[in-house]
Amino acid sequence: MKNDIIHAAIKNRTVTIFMIILVAIAGIYSFYISPRQENPDVSAPAAKITTIYPGASPKEVERLVTSKIEDELTGIEGYDFSKSFSRNGISVVIINLTDDADIDKAWDELRRKMNDIQRDLPEQCEKIDVNTNMIETAGMIISLSGEKYSYEQLASYAENLKKDLTKVDGITRFDVVGKQEMEIKVEVDIDKLNQYALSLDDVLNILKAQNIEIPSGKIEDGSSKINVKTSGMYESLEDIKNTIVEVSGQNGSVVRLGDIADVYTDLEDSNYKIRQDGENAVLLAGYFNNNENIVFIGKEVRAIFDKAKSGLPSDIKIDEVIFQPGDVEKAVKSFVLNLLEGVLFVVIIVFLGMGWRNAVAVSTAIPVSILVTLAAMGVMKIEIHQISITALIVALGMLVDNAIVVSDAIQVRIDEGEDKLEACLRGTKETAVPILTSTLTTIAVFVPLLLLPGAAGEFLKSIPQICIAALSASFLVALFVTPTMAYMLFKKGKSLEKKSIIRSFFSNLLSLAMKKKAMTLIAALLIFFVSLRIIPVLGLQFFPKADKSILYINFKSENASNIDKTEKSVIEMEKILSAQPEVLSYTSAIGDGLPKFFFSIEPGSQSADVAQTMLQVDLKREKRFKTNEELANYLQGLFDSEIVGGNATVKLLENGKPIGDPVQIRVVGDDMEAILENARNIKDELNTIEGTVNVNDDSSDKEYEFFIDIDDDTATSMGFTKADIQKQISIALKGMKASVFRKSGNETNIILTSDIKSKDQLENLAIKSSFTGNKVLLKQVANISLMPQTPQLKKYDRELAISVSSGVKPGYSSVTIQNQLQKRLESMELDNVRVVFNGEREEIISNFGDLGVFSAFAMLIIFMILMIQFGSLVQPLIVMLTIPLSVIGSILGLLVFGNPLSFTAVFGIVSLIGIVVNNAIILIDYINGERVKGAVLDDACKAAAAKRLRPVMLTTITTVIGLIPLAFSGSSMFAPMSITLMSGLIVATLLTLVVIPVFFSLTMRRIKKI
């Protein structure tokens, strides 16, 4: 049946060629329309719950809000752990789900629970905000800045630009970030207020009552209806100032708001500001629809920008902080170039190793298989990004393997004088089972990798998907297209078994090895165990850093509540950055992080003591630094020595699953004082370990606050409730929204506050009783003292916790550092706390362990496939001896190229398992065939190595050559993977041609004796 199909493909070769053309068109079309992005979307099963509790201390927020929310979260299906931050007036809780959770169901349950718990929180709490889209990354961030322009003016220009940009198809929205809203402040003079029987609460209620518009209805006279409208809304600041707040009962004189308060327009007390290259700025953050070709969208956006620039004042600067379409286009072009280079190298090798006719037939498998794979990617909805193109490069060299084996078998038969059609049919039939087995064994490795859990597995998922599709395509091409091309092109040629230097070398080496079989196997084992001893020298790494010309800086101020001090420190940082020739531009956000500009960056949380700066760099400008890491370490040294008032941490963008600092220790317990003390002891110890840099903890220094101790007995006897006292203090110090001023379609909040600036003024604030109407000074019912307070309480999975972390200097290993610290902690007295390590070492143990488990499954599947083919339990074990042989090469390759054993390198080693067994399959299949013909065992082994040398060497060389562009691309993430594949395959092939025949002979001879 199979021969009939192949016969039909050859006889109807015009139809076969037409089908190839159709497949080519489908692949090209799929490549053209496929969505393009920089990296795959990695789902982050996490949500942020934010609750504002005005005026509450961190302890009150933690006890009355955070803890209640955390308790509710544990009941959500799929709950993994939570992190929380309780600060003055705000609670932030982040819930993380397990990888296998039903995310949509969990988030629906989360929103329902938060709605239910709202009534159990203090009445003053604002509505709980639930953000379940923490992964959303801005596809483009555009800054508008100008030295002479206010935030309000810049925001106005940004809003106009936003209107044009939101019309572009493929964009979900644009946000104007850093816009400073205006507000109307009513600042009451407390000394004047105290002269009247008024309280701040009274003024608040008057403003609410006077600025109101209630529908009045209509007058109907039977023939018509006329609406009735009553004047009630404020129309100007003068209207607010003229609001009557008290009327004298004795003489009828009135007191207007302007008599006791200053009414003016000002910027909101914002906790968020943007700066671009040292100037005030606002940002336009754009977000793309999923599954869109953002390169096309980016070109349309750029056209709008170019047009918009001509309509803006010349002194307003528009800068592309992040423009993902351009980055994606550049990255895709670079990887496609690597792919095309690989194709070219493979074709050249095929032409050098075979006659031009054979080379054309074999090389046809490359474009046809790639185009079939591209069409399959469209069906599977796999986007074009650096991971998917890398997968094509990895698969590239393997695409001709099956075609080489089939064409070699056909050529041998033609050279022996067989009819060309018969040679094509028999040669294909003869090799169909071996190439099917080799294809299945290779696929068998990639199938379990599809199931690799977590963000790391999700990030690299398209590699096994595409490799499986490409290998399946190459098998079908070898089975139908290659014999068709062979029939059209092949001719009888000279014997290809002539002696050559390479053939003579392997023949002599194998002859020697067959004489010293035991020594050969012992030598192979010794080499394997020696290579394993090299692993500690390589060092371990989870994911290499991203290959992007971007660094970012996270800043934490020592003052938890003063955004002006944070901004001052950021300005000092910017002065340092502006003096560095490698820094092209920098964008700072003060009071929060920038809009998420890379998929692996964790979203920030609004706070007056934090800032984030992103900088674009070009290392080629001065050539002072070879890598981003060197520049980052240099900048870190400058910040450590020159920035006071806070801590600046220079960071590199992370690939795969973000883990933050490579060395992380979490100190957990019930007593925050004990946690703090032990965390600082651990921090001091970590500082003494060689190789650490930028050692920090996330605790906050205590700050002094005024504590108002209300005398309950005195206050109650005088008719005052705690609500009276607390509300009026809150209005005086924090301010409270009284109403909204509406004009020309714009809304501006009216905020009532006071002019209190000192403890004495606060003590002399007159408080009014809601029961008696009497007023007394605050100091008559309360005592005000200065007390220290922890400005922030952090928890991990509902337990108080402080994290200690460290970066790692180049040339040092985070795993080694954590091991050293762990040994030292064993001798330290850590009272009333638990210490949990959760840095890079733990990610390596977890994810490398997953790879190990899935590679074991892969080897089991390979064994079953081989057992079915060979009908033996022993021969599959002989074939799988090539796996440790490949590990030797991979480890040596990493050592030579100076790469650590990273996740992608291990991923390459695991992927290699299914590739290296193919050569052994070809050898043993030939040995079995010769033995059936009556050949002596050792002679059959030697003949197999001689007869299959050319296809074995060609398949190996093509695979290796195809990976060369990727290996030397400079990619910190994919170069290690390609190096392990290349070096592992080279060494495994060289050893396979000698060790496998020797081991086969030795094993089968012993079995025969038994």
mmCIF file of C-alpha atoms in Angstrom, residues 275-444:
data_model
loop_
_atom_site.group_PDB
_atom_site.id
_atom_site.type_symbol
_atom_site.label_atom_id
_atom_site.label_comp_id
_atom_site.label_asym_id
_atom_site.label_seq_id
_atom_site.Cartn_x
_atom_site.Cartn_y
_atom_site.Cartn_z
ATOM 1 C CA ARG A 275 10.287 62.739 33.940
ATOM 2 C CA GLN A 276 11.919 62.287 30.529
ATOM 3 C CA ASP A 277 15.629 63.059 30.228
ATOM 4 C CA GLY A 278 15.407 65.341 33.248
ATOM 5 C CA GLU A 279 12.256 67.219 32.192
ATOM 6 C CA ASN A 280 8.629 66.952 33.309
ATOM 7 C CA ALA A 281 6.737 64.635 30.995
ATOM 8 C CA VAL A 282 3.595 62.617 30.430
ATOM 9 C CA LEU A 283 3.453 59.233 28.766
ATOM 10 C CA LEU A 284 1.172 57.681 26.195
ATOM 11 C CA ALA A 285 1.067 53.937 26.876
ATOM 12 C CA GLY A 286 -0.453 51.866 24.069
ATOM 13 C CA TYR A 287 -1.691 48.276 24.264
ATOM 14 C CA PHE A 288 -2.172 45.917 21.315
ATOM 15 C CA ASN A 289 -4.901 43.394 20.702
ATOM 16 C CA ASN A 290 -3.812 39.791 21.040
ATOM 17 C CA ASN A 291 -2.927 37.847 17.889
ATOM 18 C CA GLU A 292 -2.110 40.913 15.802
ATOM 19 C CA ASN A 293 0.832 41.617 13.536
ATOM 20 C CA ILE A 294 2.118 44.558 15.546
ATOM 21 C CA VAL A 295 4.741 45.397 12.908
ATOM 22 C CA PHE A 296 1.972 46.491 10.521
ATOM 23 C CA ILE A 297 0.178 48.378 13.290
ATOM 24 C CA GLY A 298 3.416 50.099 14.298
ATOM 25 C CA LYS A 299 3.907 51.497 10.809
ATOM 26 C CA GLU A 300 0.450 53.072 10.921
ATOM 27 C CA VAL A 301 1.123 54.495 14.380
ATOM 28 C CA ARG A 302 4.434 55.969 13.228
ATOM 29 C CA ALA A 303 2.693 57.689 10.316
ATOM 30 C CA ILE A 304 0.286 59.328 12.791
ATOM 31 C CA PHE A 305 3.209 60.399 14.976
ATOM 32 C CA ASP A 306 5.022 61.984 12.072
ATOM 33 C CA LYS A 307 1.896 63.887 11.128
ATOM 34 C CA ALA A 308 1.177 64.912 14.734
ATOM 35 C CA LYS A 309 4.670 66.299 15.281
ATOM 36 C CA SER A 310 4.078 68.981 12.671
ATOM 37 C CA GLY A 311 1.068 70.216 14.655
ATOM 38 C CA LEU A 312 2.885 70.455 17.984
ATOM 39 C CA PRO A 313 5.050 73.335 19.219
ATOM 40 C CA SER A 314 8.638 72.833 18.144
ATOM 41 C CA ASP A 315 9.913 72.806 21.738
ATOM 42 C CA ILE A 316 7.778 69.810 22.752
ATOM 43 C CA LYS A 317 9.772 66.623 22.407
ATOM 44 C CA ILE A 318 8.199 63.294 21.460
ATOM 45 C CA ASP A 319 10.374 60.310 22.355
ATOM 46 C CA GLU A 320 9.803 56.599 21.849
ATOM 47 C CA VAL A 321 10.503 55.179 25.286
ATOM 48 C CA ILE A 322 9.368 51.733 24.152
ATOM 49 C CA PHE A 323 8.247 50.919 20.617
ATOM 50 C CA GLN A 324 7.725 47.188 20.423
ATOM 51 C CA PRO A 325 6.796 47.063 16.698
ATOM 52 C CA GLY A 326 10.272 48.346 15.826
ATOM 53 C CA ASP A 327 11.953 45.988 18.288
ATOM 54 C CA VAL A 328 9.925 43.039 17.015
ATOM 55 C CA GLU A 329 10.681 43.830 13.380
ATOM 56 C CA LYS A 330 14.403 44.094 14.180
ATOM 57 C CA ALA A 331 14.435 40.897 16.264
ATOM 58 C CA VAL A 332 12.433 38.880 13.720
ATOM 59 C CA LYS A 333 14.683 40.072 10.885
ATOM 60 C CA SER A 334 17.756 39.074 12.880
ATOM 61 C CA PHE A 335 16.435 35.597 13.631
ATOM 62 C CA VAL A 336 15.144 35.116 10.073
ATOM 63 C CA LEU A 337 18.617 36.070 8.843
ATOM 64 C CA ASN A 338 20.063 33.402 11.151
ATOM 65 C CA LEU A 339 17.563 30.937 9.706
ATOM 66 C CA LEU A 340 18.464 31.807 6.112
ATOM 67 C CA GLU A 341 22.171 31.590 6.928
ATOM 68 C CA GLY A 342 21.539 28.171 8.423
ATOM 69 C CA VAL A 343 19.649 27.059 5.305
ATOM 70 C CA LEU A 344 22.508 28.264 3.123
ATOM 71 C CA PHE A 345 25.150 26.480 5.197
ATOM 72 C CA VAL A 346 23.174 23.231 5.174
ATOM 73 C CA VAL A 347 22.662 23.360 1.406
ATOM 74 C CA ILE A 348 26.377 23.997 0.867
ATOM 75 C CA ILE A 349 27.285 20.982 3.017
ATOM 76 C CA VAL A 350 24.798 18.797 1.177
ATOM 77 C CA PHE A 351 26.247 19.889 -2.180
ATOM 78 C CA LEU A 352 29.783 19.212 -0.963
ATOM 79 C CA GLY A 353 28.867 15.790 0.420
ATOM 80 C CA MET A 354 26.819 14.600 -2.560
ATOM 81 C CA GLY A 355 26.594 15.131 -6.281
ATOM 82 C CA TRP A 356 24.615 18.179 -7.409
ATOM 83 C CA ARG A 357 21.670 16.033 -8.507
ATOM 84 C CA ASN A 358 21.481 14.314 -5.137
ATOM 85 C CA ALA A 359 22.002 17.624 -3.367
ATOM 86 C CA VAL A 360 19.080 19.255 -5.177
ATOM 87 C CA ALA A 361 16.784 16.354 -4.304
ATOM 88 C CA VAL A 362 17.842 16.355 -0.657
ATOM 89 C CA SER A 363 17.917 20.148 -0.262
ATOM 90 C CA THR A 364 14.338 20.393 -1.506
ATOM 91 C CA ALA A 365 13.344 18.935 1.862
ATOM 92 C CA ILE A 366 14.477 22.107 3.647
ATOM 93 C CA PRO A 367 12.202 24.778 2.125
ATOM 94 C CA VAL A 368 9.284 22.385 1.728
ATOM 95 C CA SER A 369 9.473 21.223 5.360
ATOM 96 C CA ILE A 370 9.885 24.794 6.648
ATOM 97 C CA LEU A 371 6.920 26.023 4.631
ATOM 98 C CA VAL A 372 4.775 23.099 5.830
ATOM 99 C CA THR A 373 5.824 24.000 9.392
ATOM 100 C CA LEU A 374 4.905 27.670 8.867
ATOM 101 C CA ALA A 375 1.480 26.608 7.623
ATOM 102 C CA ALA A 376 1.117 24.379 10.712
ATOM 103 C CA MET A 377 2.113 27.310 12.946
ATOM 104 C CA GLY A 378 -0.784 29.278 11.483
ATOM 105 C CA VAL A 379 -3.174 26.430 12.250
ATOM 106 C CA MET A 380 -1.805 26.055 15.796
ATOM 107 C CA LYS A 381 -1.891 29.866 16.271
ATOM 108 C CA ILE A 382 1.800 30.095 17.129
ATOM 109 C CA GLU A 383 3.042 33.656 16.742
ATOM 110 C CA ILE A 384 6.245 34.720 15.035
ATOM 111 C CA HIS A 385 8.650 35.638 17.829
ATOM 112 C CA GLN A 386 12.214 34.898 18.883
ATOM 113 C CA ILE A 387 11.277 31.561 20.482
ATOM 114 C CA SER A 388 9.364 30.206 17.479
ATOM 115 C CA ILE A 389 12.056 31.250 14.995
ATOM 116 C CA THR A 390 14.689 29.698 17.254
ATOM 117 C CA ALA A 391 12.703 26.472 17.097
ATOM 118 C CA LEU A 392 12.843 26.595 13.286
ATOM 119 C CA ILE A 393 16.620 27.069 13.460
ATOM 120 C CA VAL A 394 16.963 24.139 15.884
ATOM 121 C CA ALA A 395 14.887 21.932 13.570
ATOM 122 C CA LEU A 396 16.619 23.171 10.415
ATOM 123 C CA GLY A 397 19.570 20.794 10.341
ATOM 124 C CA MET A 398 17.325 17.795 11.097
ATOM 125 C CA LEU A 399 15.020 18.476 8.149
ATOM 126 C CA VAL A 400 17.377 16.840 5.664
ATOM 127 C CA ASP A 401 18.302 13.845 7.822
ATOM 128 C CA ASN A 402 15.503 11.612 6.574
ATOM 129 C CA ALA A 403 15.949 12.810 3.010
ATOM 130 C CA ILE A 404 19.679 12.001 3.148
ATOM 131 C CA VAL A 405 19.009 8.454 4.390
ATOM 132 C CA VAL A 406 16.340 7.823 1.719
ATOM 133 C CA SER A 407 18.359 9.343 -1.123
ATOM 134 C CA ASP A 408 21.474 7.415 -0.086
ATOM 135 C CA ALA A 409 19.571 4.120 -0.170
ATOM 136 C CA ILE A 410 18.122 4.967 -3.595
ATOM 137 C CA GLN A 411 21.510 5.998 -5.008
ATOM 138 C CA VAL A 412 23.158 2.781 -3.802
ATOM 139 C CA ARG A 413 20.523 0.715 -5.662
ATOM 140 C CA ILE A 414 20.851 2.791 -8.829
ATOM 141 C CA ASP A 415 24.647 2.382 -8.686
ATOM 142 C CA GLU A 416 24.125 -1.370 -8.367
ATOM 143 C CA GLY A 417 22.218 -1.330 -11.676
ATOM 144 C CA GLU A 418 18.580 -1.446 -10.516
ATOM 145 C CA ASP A 419 15.864 0.188 -12.568
ATOM 146 C CA LYS A 420 15.458 3.784 -11.413
ATOM 147 C CA LEU A 421 11.768 3.472 -10.491
ATOM 148 C CA GLU A 422 12.376 0.179 -8.727
ATOM 149 C CA ALA A 423 15.362 1.689 -6.896
ATOM 150 C CA CYS A 424 13.245 4.612 -5.717
ATOM 151 C CA LEU A 425 10.476 2.338 -4.466
ATOM 152 C CA ARG A 426 12.708 -0.262 -2.815
ATOM 153 C CA GLY A 427 15.152 2.279 -1.405
ATOM 154 C CA THR A 428 12.280 4.201 0.206
ATOM 155 C CA LYS A 429 10.672 1.004 1.514
ATOM 156 C CA GLU A 430 14.004 -0.210 2.915
ATOM 157 C CA THR A 431 14.516 3.008 4.917
ATOM 158 C CA ALA A 432 10.883 3.800 5.777
ATOM 159 C CA VAL A 433 10.898 1.968 9.108
ATOM 160 C CA PRO A 434 14.302 3.285 10.286
ATOM 161 C CA ILE A 435 13.465 6.912 9.415
ATOM 162 C CA LEU A 436 10.012 6.526 10.979
ATOM 163 C CA THR A 437 11.642 5.192 14.124
ATOM 164 C CA SER A 438 14.261 7.937 14.185
ATOM 165 C CA THR A 439 11.545 10.560 13.625
ATOM 166 C CA LEU A 440 9.380 9.117 16.380
ATOM 167 C CA THR A 441 12.293 8.882 18.813
ATOM 168 C CA THR A 442 13.154 12.529 18.182
ATOM 169 C CA ILE A 443 9.518 13.569 18.539
ATOM 170 C CA ALA A 444 9.273 11.440 21.678
#
